[in-house]
Tab-separated table of C-alpha atoms in Angstrom:
chain	number	residue	atom	x	y	z
A	1	MET	CA	-22.345	-25.977	-39.306
A	2	ILE	CA	-24.949	-23.347	-38.478
A	3	LYS	CA	-23.751	-23.496	-34.861
A	4	ASN	CA	-20.191	-22.552	-35.904
A	5	GLU	CA	-21.469	-19.719	-38.095
A	6	LYS	CA	-23.549	-18.295	-35.251
A	7	LEU	CA	-20.614	-18.571	-32.828
A	8	VAL	CA	-18.341	-16.582	-35.159
A	9	ARG	CA	-20.982	-13.982	-36.041
A	10	ASP	CA	-21.807	-13.461	-32.348
A	11	ALA	CA	-18.112	-13.241	-31.373
A	12	MET	CA	-17.473	-10.615	-34.025
A	13	GLN	CA	-20.466	-8.563	-32.951
A	14	ILE	CA	-20.101	-8.839	-29.179
A	15	ILE	CA	-16.311	-8.901	-28.755
A	16	TRP	CA	-15.024	-6.928	-31.724
A	17	ASN	CA	-17.846	-4.473	-32.528
A	18	GLU	CA	-19.322	-3.878	-29.075
A	19	CYS	CA	-15.988	-4.491	-27.272
A	20	ASN	CA	-17.818	-6.436	-24.552
A	21	LEU	CA	-14.677	-8.081	-23.204
A	22	SER	CA	-16.460	-9.688	-20.258
A	23	ARG	CA	-17.838	-12.266	-22.726
A	24	ILE	CA	-14.573	-13.397	-24.367
A	25	GLY	CA	-14.784	-16.801	-22.633
A	26	ASP	CA	-18.238	-17.368	-24.171
A	27	PHE	CA	-16.679	-17.539	-27.629
A	28	TYR	CA	-12.969	-18.292	-27.331
A	29	SER	CA	-11.102	-21.227	-25.808
A	30	LYS	CA	-8.707	-20.536	-22.937
A	31	ASP	CA	-6.059	-22.184	-25.163
A	32	PHE	CA	-6.781	-19.844	-28.097
A	33	VAL	CA	-3.914	-19.074	-30.482
A	34	ALA	CA	-3.705	-16.531	-33.295
A	35	ASP	CA	-1.482	-16.371	-36.343
A	36	TYR	CA	-1.277	-13.011	-38.087
A	37	PRO	CA	1.923	-11.928	-39.830
A	38	HIS	CA	2.113	-8.426	-38.347
A	39	THR	CA	-0.001	-8.538	-35.187
A	40	ASP	CA	1.046	-10.003	-31.854
A	41	TRP	CA	-2.121	-11.142	-30.120
A	42	GLY	CA	-0.385	-12.756	-27.190
A	43	THR	CA	-2.043	-16.013	-26.164
A	44	GLY	CA	-5.281	-17.240	-24.671
A	45	LEU	CA	-8.143	-15.079	-23.528
A	46	GLU	CA	-5.816	-12.340	-22.284
A	47	GLY	CA	-4.324	-11.980	-25.765
A	48	ILE	CA	-7.800	-11.391	-27.210
A	49	ARG	CA	-8.587	-8.868	-24.474
A	50	THR	CA	-5.345	-6.994	-25.160
A	51	LEU	CA	-5.855	-6.840	-28.929
A	52	ALA	CA	-9.533	-5.863	-28.742
A	53	THR	CA	-8.652	-3.044	-26.351
A	54	GLN	CA	-5.793	-1.927	-28.597
A	55	VAL	CA	-7.808	-1.818	-31.838
A	56	HIS	CA	-10.614	0.137	-30.175
A	57	ASN	CA	-8.085	2.618	-28.762
A	58	ASP	CA	-6.116	2.936	-32.013
A	59	LEU	CA	-9.163	3.206	-34.320
A	60	PRO	CA	-12.044	4.945	-32.523
A	61	GLY	CA	-15.386	3.563	-33.687
A	62	TYR	CA	-13.744	0.264	-34.695
A	63	THR	CA	-16.293	-1.917	-36.512
A	64	GLU	CA	-16.117	-5.207	-38.389
A	65	HIS	CA	-18.633	-5.903	-41.148
A	66	ILE	CA	-18.867	-9.429	-42.539
A	67	GLU	CA	-18.823	-9.311	-46.338
A	68	GLU	CA	-18.708	-13.076	-46.787
A	69	LEU	CA	-18.722	-16.052	-44.417
A	70	ILE	CA	-18.079	-19.656	-45.450
A	71	VAL	CA	-18.348	-22.667	-43.139
A	72	ALA	CA	-16.243	-25.724	-44.014
A	73	GLY	CA	-16.394	-28.304	-41.243
A	74	ASP	CA	-14.606	-26.926	-38.194
A	75	LYS	CA	-13.292	-23.934	-40.203
A	76	VAL	CA	-15.089	-20.630	-40.682
A	77	ILE	CA	-13.664	-18.294	-43.326
A	78	VAL	CA	-14.639	-14.649	-43.075
A	79	ILE	CA	-13.965	-11.723	-45.393
A	80	LEU	CA	-14.302	-8.554	-43.347
A	81	SER	CA	-14.493	-4.860	-43.990
A	82	ILE	CA	-12.985	-3.158	-40.946
A	83	SER	CA	-13.530	0.534	-40.308
A	84	GLY	CA	-12.865	3.150	-37.704
A	85	SER	CA	-11.781	6.748	-37.385
A	86	HIS	CA	-8.300	8.137	-37.899
A	87	PRO	CA	-7.037	8.831	-34.364
A	88	GLN	CA	-5.839	12.375	-35.177
A	89	SER	CA	-8.120	13.652	-37.942
A	90	GLY	CA	-11.289	11.706	-37.128
A	91	GLU	CA	-11.587	10.842	-40.845
A	92	LYS	CA	-13.237	7.463	-41.507
A	93	ILE	CA	-10.833	4.778	-42.697
A	94	SER	CA	-11.439	1.201	-43.756
A	95	PHE	CA	-9.553	-1.857	-44.919
A	96	ARG	CA	-10.262	-5.533	-45.593
A	97	ASP	CA	-9.217	-8.673	-43.761
A	98	VAL	CA	-9.517	-12.379	-44.528
A	99	THR	CA	-9.740	-14.570	-41.435
A	100	VAL	CA	-9.844	-18.343	-40.961
A	101	LEU	CA	-11.157	-19.494	-37.585
A	102	THR	CA	-11.144	-23.030	-36.207
A	103	VAL	CA	-13.941	-24.124	-33.862
A	104	LYS	CA	-13.720	-27.035	-31.428
A	105	ASP	CA	-16.154	-27.912	-28.629
A	106	ASP	CA	-18.226	-24.773	-29.357
A	107	LYS	CA	-15.280	-22.383	-28.889
A	108	ILE	CA	-12.934	-20.622	-31.294
A	109	ILE	CA	-9.562	-22.287	-30.713
A	110	SER	CA	-7.503	-20.566	-33.392
A	111	GLN	CA	-7.612	-17.714	-35.826
A	112	ARG	CA	-5.293	-16.739	-38.633
A	113	GLY	CA	-5.584	-14.147	-41.272
A	114	VAL	CA	-4.202	-11.492	-43.512
A	115	GLY	CA	-5.303	-7.883	-43.452
A	116	ASP	CA	-4.849	-5.249	-46.131
A	117	LEU	CA	-2.450	-3.314	-43.931
A	118	LEU	CA	-0.990	-1.363	-46.861
A	119	SER	CA	-4.346	0.377	-47.389
A	120	LEU	CA	-4.624	1.038	-43.667
A	121	TYR	CA	-1.082	2.430	-43.396
A	122	VAL	CA	-1.590	4.696	-46.422
A	123	LYS	CA	-4.814	6.061	-44.912
A	124	LEU	CA	-3.085	6.611	-41.562
A	125	GLY	CA	-0.292	8.510	-43.330
A	126	MET	CA	2.316	5.956	-42.283
A	127	VAL	CA	3.245	5.016	-45.887
A	128	ASP	CA	3.372	7.129	-49.047
A	129	LEU	CA	2.768	5.478	-52.392
A	130	PRO	CA	4.743	6.697	-55.400
A	131	SER	CA	2.807	8.945	-57.750
A	132	ASN	CA	2.015	7.883	-61.306
A	133	THR	CA	3.307	11.078	-62.874
């Protein structure tokens, strides 16, 4: 169990926070699949490379902070606080994400999750919420 926790923590730090894409194969299976309702990762290692590049380009200073991590057999559940800078204003923005990863043979083989995209879109000015007046 500790091995799976370390794998996920290291992947989040090295791939997602440091954007060290040369190490994707250290953490993810070549047959990796992702399931997120509003994000197209593509498939395999190239899909991870594409998404990591995109999030770092779209949100300068992109960082994931683990709020909670639970290991349950081959599953690792992570509650994340994700932050970065607004691409136009430079203002710091953040939102939360819940991710479930599956580990097999010391590699992450799948990942699915749900992010608080409404908060992100409001902060990016893409969605206006009705006022309470």
